[in-house]
CSV table of C-alpha atoms in Angstrom, one decimal:
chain,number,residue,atom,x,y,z
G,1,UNK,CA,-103.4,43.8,75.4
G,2,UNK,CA,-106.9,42.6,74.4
G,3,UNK,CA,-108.1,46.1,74.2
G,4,UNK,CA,-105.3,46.6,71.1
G,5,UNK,CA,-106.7,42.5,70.3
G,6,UNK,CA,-109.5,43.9,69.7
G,7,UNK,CA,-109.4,46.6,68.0
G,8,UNK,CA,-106.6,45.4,65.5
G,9,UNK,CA,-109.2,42.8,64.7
G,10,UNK,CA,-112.0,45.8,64.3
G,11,UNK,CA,-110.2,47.5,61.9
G,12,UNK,CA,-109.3,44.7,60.2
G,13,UNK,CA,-112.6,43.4,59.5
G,14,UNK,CA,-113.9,47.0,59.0
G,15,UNK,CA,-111.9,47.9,56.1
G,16,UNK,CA,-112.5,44.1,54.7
G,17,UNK,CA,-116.3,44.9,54.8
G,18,UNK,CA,-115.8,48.1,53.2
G,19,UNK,CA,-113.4,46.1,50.7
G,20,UNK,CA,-116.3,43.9,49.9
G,21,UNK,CA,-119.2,45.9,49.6
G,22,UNK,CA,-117.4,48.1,47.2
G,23,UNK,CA,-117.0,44.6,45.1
G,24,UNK,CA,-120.7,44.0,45.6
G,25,UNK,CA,-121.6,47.5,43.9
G,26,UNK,CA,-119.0,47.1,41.1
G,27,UNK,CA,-120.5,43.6,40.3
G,28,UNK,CA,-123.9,45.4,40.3
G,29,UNK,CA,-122.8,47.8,37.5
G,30,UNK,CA,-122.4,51.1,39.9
G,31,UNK,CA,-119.2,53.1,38.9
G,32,UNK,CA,-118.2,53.6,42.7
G,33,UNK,CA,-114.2,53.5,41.4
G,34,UNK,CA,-111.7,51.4,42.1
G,35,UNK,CA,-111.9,49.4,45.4
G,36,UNK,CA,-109.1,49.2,48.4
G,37,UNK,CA,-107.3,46.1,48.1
G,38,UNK,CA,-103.5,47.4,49.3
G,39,UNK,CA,-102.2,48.6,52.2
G,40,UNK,CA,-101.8,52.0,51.2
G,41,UNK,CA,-105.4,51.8,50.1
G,42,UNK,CA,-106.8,50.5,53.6
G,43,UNK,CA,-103.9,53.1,55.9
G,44,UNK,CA,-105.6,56.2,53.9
G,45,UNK,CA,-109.1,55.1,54.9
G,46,UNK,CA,-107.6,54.6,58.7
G,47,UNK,CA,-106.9,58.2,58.4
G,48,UNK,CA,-110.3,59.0,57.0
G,49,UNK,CA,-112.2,57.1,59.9
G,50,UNK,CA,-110.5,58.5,62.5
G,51,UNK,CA,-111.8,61.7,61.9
G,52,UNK,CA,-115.2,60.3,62.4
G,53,UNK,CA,-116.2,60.9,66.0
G,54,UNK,CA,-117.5,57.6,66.4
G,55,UNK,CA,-114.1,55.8,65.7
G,56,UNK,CA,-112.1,58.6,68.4
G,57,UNK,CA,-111.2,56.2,70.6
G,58,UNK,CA,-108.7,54.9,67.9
G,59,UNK,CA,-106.7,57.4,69.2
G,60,UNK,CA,-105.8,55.9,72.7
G,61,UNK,CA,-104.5,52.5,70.7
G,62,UNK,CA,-100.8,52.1,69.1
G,63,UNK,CA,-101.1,53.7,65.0
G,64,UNK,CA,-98.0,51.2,64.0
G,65,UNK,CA,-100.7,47.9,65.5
G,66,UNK,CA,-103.4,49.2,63.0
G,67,UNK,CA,-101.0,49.9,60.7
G,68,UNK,CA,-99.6,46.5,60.6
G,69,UNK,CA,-102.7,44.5,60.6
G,70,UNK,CA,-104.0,46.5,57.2
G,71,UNK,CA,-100.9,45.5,55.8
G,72,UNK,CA,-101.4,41.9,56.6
G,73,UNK,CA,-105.1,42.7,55.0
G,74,UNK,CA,-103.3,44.1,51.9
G,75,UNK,CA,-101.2,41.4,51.8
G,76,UNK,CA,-104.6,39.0,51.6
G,77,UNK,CA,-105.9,40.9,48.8
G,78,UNK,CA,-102.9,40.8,46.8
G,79,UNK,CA,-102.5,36.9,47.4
G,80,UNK,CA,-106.2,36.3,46.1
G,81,UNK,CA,-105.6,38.6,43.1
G,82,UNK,CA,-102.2,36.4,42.1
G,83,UNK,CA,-103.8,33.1,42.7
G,84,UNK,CA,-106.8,34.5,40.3
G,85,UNK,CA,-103.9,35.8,37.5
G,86,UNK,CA,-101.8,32.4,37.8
G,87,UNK,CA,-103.4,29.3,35.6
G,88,UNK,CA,-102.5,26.7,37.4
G,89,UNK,CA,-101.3,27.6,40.7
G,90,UNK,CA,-103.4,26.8,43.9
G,91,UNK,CA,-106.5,29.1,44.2
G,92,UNK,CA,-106.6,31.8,47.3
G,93,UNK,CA,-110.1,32.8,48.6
G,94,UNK,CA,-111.2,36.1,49.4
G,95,UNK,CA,-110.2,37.3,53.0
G,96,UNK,CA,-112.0,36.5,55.7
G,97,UNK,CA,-113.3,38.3,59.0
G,98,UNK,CA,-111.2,37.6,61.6
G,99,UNK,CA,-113.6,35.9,64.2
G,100,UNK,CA,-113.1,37.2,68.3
G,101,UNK,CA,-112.3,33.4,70.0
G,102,UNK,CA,-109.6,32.2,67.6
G,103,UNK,CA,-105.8,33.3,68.0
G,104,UNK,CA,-105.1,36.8,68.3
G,105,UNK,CA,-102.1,38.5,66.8
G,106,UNK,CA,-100.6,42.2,65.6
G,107,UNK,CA,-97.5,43.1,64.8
G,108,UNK,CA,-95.0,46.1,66.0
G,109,UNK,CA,-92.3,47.5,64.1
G,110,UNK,CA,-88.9,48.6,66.3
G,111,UNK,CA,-90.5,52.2,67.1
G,112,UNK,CA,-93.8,50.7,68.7
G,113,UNK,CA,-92.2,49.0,71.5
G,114,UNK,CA,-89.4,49.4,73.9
G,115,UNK,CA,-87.5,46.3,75.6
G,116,UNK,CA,-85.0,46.9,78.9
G,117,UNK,CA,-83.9,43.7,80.4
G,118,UNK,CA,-87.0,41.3,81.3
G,119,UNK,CA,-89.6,44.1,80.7
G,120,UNK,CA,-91.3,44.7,77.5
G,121,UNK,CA,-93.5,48.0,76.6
G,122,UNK,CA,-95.6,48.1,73.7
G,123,UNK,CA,-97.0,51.7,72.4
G,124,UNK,CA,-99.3,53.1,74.1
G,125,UNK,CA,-99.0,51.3,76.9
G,126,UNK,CA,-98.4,53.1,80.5
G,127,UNK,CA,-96.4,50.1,82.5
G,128,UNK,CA,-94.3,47.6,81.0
G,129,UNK,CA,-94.8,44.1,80.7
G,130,UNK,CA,-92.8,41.5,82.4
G,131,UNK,CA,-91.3,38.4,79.8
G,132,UNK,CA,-90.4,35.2,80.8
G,133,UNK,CA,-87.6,34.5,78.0
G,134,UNK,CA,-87.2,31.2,76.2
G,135,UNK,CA,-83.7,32.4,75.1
G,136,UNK,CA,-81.6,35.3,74.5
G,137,UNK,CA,-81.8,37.4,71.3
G,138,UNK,CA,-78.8,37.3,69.2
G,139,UNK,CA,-79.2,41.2,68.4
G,140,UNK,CA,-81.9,43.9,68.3
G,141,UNK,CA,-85.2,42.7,67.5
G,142,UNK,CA,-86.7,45.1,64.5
G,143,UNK,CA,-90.0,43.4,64.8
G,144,UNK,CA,-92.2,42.1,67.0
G,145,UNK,CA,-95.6,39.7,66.9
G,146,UNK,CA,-97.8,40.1,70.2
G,147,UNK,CA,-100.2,36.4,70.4
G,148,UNK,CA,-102.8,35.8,72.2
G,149,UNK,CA,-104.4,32.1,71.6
G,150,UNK,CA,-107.8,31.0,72.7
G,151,UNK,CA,-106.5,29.0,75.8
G,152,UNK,CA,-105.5,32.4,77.1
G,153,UNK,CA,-101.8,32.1,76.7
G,154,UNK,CA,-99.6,35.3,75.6
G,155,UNK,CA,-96.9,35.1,73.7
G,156,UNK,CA,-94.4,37.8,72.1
G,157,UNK,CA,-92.3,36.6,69.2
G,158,UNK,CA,-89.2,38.9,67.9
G,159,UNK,CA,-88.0,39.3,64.9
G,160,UNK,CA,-84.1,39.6,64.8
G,161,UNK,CA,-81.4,39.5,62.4
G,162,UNK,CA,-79.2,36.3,63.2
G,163,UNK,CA,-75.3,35.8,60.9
G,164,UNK,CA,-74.2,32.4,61.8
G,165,UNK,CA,-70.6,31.8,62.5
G,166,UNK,CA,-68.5,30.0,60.3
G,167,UNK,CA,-67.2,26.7,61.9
């Protein structure tokens, strides 16, 4: 789990930097293009350095973790660019680098991890991962969030769809 921590948080503040000093040279009057601010933008230069042989050991980690964290960095992009196009809405900041001692997340969709009774198993992952349950899930979950928070408690939230009954 703190290996994929880790390297969620990597990649994240990777593609942030390369977000940012693409903005630097624009500012500066170099036509360098437009910059990656969306997810698309940041999941096509994933692809891009993996193939550097430096980065190979992005490989052993789960794609649909990275994945999901550069759409959580697209989604930070596009907040700050609305805040900036609103008058009078609440300003957003740039994103900022996720630091290593704060609280840890990344998220799976349904195909990154497996769940059979109290055992949970993420992508890439060779033995499952015993849960303590705080309650039963009223149906499939199609998402989950992996936490890890700086007093070194792990937590695994899922997403499920929930219809009420009528009383």
């Amino acid at each position: 789990l703190d290996r994929h921590f880790s390297a969620t948080r990597a990649i994240y503040n990777i593609m942030l930097h390369k977000a940012k000093e693409h903005y630097k040279l624009l500012k500066r009057g170099f036509n360098v293009g437009r910059p990656p601010t969306t997810a698309f933008d940041f999941h096509y230069e994933l692809t891009k350095l993996k193939q550097l042989p430096e980065y190979s050991w992005l490989y052993e980690l789960s794609n649909v973790a990275l994945q999901s964290k550069l759409a959580c960095l697209g989604n930070a992009f596009g907040n700050y660019f609305a805040s900036l196009k609103k008058p009078g809405t609440r300003k957003v900041g740039m994103p900022r680098y996720k630091k290593h001692w704060s609280k840890q997340s990344y998220s799976l969709t349904s195909v990154g991890f497996t769940l059979k009774g109290h055992s949970f198993k993420p992508a890439k992952f060779d033995t499952p991962i015993k849960v303590r349950w705080s309650r039963e899930l009223p149906s499939a979950p199609s998402q989950c969030t992996l936490t890890r928070h700086p007093s070194g408690h792990y937590y695994v939230s899922f997403l499920c769809k929930y219809i009420p009954e009528e009383l």
